[in-house]
Short mmCIF file of C-alpha atoms in Angstrom, two decimals:
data_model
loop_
_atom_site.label_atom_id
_atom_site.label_comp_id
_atom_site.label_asym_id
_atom_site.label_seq_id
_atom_site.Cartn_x
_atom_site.Cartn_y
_atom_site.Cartn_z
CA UNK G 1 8.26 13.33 -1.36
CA UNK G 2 6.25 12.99 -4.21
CA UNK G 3 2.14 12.60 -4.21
CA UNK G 4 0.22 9.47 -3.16
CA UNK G 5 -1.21 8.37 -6.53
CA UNK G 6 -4.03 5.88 -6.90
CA UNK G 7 -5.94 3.90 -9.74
CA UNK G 8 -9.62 4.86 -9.54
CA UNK G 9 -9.95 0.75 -9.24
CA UNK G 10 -7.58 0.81 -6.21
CA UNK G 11 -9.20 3.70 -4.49
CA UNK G 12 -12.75 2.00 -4.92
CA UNK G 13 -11.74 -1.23 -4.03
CA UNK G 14 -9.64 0.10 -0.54
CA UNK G 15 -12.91 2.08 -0.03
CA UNK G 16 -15.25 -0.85 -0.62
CA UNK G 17 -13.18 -2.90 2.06
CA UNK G 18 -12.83 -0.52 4.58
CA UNK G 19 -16.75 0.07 4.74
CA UNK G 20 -16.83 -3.73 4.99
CA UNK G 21 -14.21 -3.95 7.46
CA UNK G 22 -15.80 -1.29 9.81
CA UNK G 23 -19.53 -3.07 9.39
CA UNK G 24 -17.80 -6.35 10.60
CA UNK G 25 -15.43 -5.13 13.97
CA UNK G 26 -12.65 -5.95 11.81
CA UNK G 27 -10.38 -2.61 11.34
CA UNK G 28 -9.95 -0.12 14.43
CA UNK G 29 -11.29 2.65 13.92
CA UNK G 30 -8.26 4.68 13.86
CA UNK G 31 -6.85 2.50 11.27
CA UNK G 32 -9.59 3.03 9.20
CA UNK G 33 -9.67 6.70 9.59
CA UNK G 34 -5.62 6.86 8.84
CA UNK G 35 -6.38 4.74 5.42
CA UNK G 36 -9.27 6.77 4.11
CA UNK G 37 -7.73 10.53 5.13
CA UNK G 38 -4.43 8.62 2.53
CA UNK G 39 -7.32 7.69 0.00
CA UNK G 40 -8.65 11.11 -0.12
CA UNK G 41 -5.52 13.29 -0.57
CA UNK G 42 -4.22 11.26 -3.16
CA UNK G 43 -4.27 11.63 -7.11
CA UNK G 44 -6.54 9.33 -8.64
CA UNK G 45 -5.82 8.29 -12.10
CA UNK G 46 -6.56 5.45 -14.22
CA UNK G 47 -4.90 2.16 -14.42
CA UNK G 48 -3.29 3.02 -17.48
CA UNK G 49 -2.06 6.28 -16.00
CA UNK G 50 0.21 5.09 -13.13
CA UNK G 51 3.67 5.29 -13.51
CA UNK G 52 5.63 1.48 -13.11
CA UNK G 53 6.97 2.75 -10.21
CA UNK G 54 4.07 3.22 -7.84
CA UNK G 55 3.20 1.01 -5.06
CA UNK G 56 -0.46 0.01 -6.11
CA UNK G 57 -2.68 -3.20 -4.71
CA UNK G 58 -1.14 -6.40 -5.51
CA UNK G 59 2.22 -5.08 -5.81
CA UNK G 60 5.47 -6.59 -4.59
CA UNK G 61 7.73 -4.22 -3.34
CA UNK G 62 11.38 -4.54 -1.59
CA UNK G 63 12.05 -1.91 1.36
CA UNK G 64 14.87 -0.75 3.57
CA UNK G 65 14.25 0.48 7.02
CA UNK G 66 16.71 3.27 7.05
CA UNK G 67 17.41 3.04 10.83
CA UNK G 68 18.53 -0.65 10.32
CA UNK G 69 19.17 -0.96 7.03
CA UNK G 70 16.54 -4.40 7.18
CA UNK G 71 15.01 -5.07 3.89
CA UNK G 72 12.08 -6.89 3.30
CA UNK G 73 10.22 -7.90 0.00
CA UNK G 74 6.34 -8.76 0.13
CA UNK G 75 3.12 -8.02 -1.78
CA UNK G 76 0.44 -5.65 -1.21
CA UNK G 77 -3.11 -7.36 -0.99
CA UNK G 78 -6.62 -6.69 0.11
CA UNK G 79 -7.40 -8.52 3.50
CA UNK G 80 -9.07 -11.62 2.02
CA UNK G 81 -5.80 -12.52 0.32
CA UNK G 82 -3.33 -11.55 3.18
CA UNK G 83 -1.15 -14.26 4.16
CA UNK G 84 1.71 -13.76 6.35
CA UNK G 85 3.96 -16.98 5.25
CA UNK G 86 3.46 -15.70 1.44
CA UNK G 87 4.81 -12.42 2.50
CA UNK G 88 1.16 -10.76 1.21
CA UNK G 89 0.60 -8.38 3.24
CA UNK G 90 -3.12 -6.64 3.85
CA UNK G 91 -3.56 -3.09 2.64
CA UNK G 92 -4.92 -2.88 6.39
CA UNK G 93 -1.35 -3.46 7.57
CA UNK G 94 0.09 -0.28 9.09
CA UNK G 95 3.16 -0.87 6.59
CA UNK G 96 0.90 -1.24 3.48
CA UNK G 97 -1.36 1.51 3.96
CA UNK G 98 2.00 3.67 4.62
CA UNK G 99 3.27 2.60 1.32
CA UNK G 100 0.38 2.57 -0.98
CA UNK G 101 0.66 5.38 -4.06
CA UNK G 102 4.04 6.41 -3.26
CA UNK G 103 7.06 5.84 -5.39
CA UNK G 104 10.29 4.16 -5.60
CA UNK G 105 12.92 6.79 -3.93
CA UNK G 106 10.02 7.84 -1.62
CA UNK G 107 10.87 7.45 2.27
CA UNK G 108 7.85 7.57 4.62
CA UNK G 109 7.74 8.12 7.99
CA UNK G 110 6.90 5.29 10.05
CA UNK G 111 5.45 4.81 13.43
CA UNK G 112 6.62 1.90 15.32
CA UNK G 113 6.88 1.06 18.94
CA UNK G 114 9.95 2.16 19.55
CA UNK G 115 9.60 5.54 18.24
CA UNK G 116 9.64 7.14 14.57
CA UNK G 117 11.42 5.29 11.82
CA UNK G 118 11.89 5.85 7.77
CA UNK G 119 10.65 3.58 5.10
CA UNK G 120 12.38 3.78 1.93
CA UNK G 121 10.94 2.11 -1.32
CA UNK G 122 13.67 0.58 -3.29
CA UNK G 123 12.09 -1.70 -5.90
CA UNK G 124 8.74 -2.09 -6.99
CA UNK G 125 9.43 -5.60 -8.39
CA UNK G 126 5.78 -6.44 -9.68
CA UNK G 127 3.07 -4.07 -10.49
CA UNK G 128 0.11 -5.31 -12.13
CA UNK G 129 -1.32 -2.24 -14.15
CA UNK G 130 2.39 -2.34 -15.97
CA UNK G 131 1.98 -5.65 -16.43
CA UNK G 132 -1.30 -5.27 -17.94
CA UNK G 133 -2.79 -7.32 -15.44
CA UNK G 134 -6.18 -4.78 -14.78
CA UNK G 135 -8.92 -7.23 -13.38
CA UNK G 136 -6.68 -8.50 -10.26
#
């Protein structure tokens, strides 16, 4: 598996809302320890250093579930935009922060109720740094 890889915008941004987030009562604790121990082994690069394939924020990604074979497409977004019936996900999501800096290829293991399962990254349909889209 390769190594989570992060825009320096990303990584402030995630940052800035998870201090937000804890201030408020609005991210367990343990969620918010999870995403920021991600944040800080990753590679932080610039925007216009990130290969197209790398989940970063506001990307819209398609995934298998290699146990079941279920696929599902949505879009990685910071909590304020999150919207379920969009399929934009929050970066607070256990699924999002799993995904963020890793690659298409990359399977992750995944902790769901029922046990341990493995998240593979098939497409990354829509990624705004190689789009060019920088201020999102």
């Amino acid at each position: 598996m390769s190594q989570v890889i992060i825009t320096k915008q990303d990584f402030n941004k995630i940052h800035r809302s998870i201090t937000d987030a804890k201030a408020k009562n609005s991210i367990k604790p343990e969620e918010a320890e999870k995403l920021l121990a991600e944040l800080k082994s990753a590679k932080i690069v610039e925007q216009d250093q990130v290969d197209g394939d790398v989940v970063t924020m506001n990307s819209i990604v398609k995934i298998h579930f290699q146990n079941n074979k279920t696929t599902m497409e949505f879009q990685l977004v910071y909590p304020a935009d999150a919207n379920i019936k969009e399929r934009k996900i929050s970066i607070f999501s256990s699924v999002a922060s799993a995904l963020i800096g890793y690659s298409v290829g990359d399977e992750i293991d995944w902790l769901i109720p029922s046990g341990m399962t493995k998240i593979v990254i098939d497409e990354v349909i829509y990624q705004p740094e190689s789009a060019g889209d920088f201020d999102l």
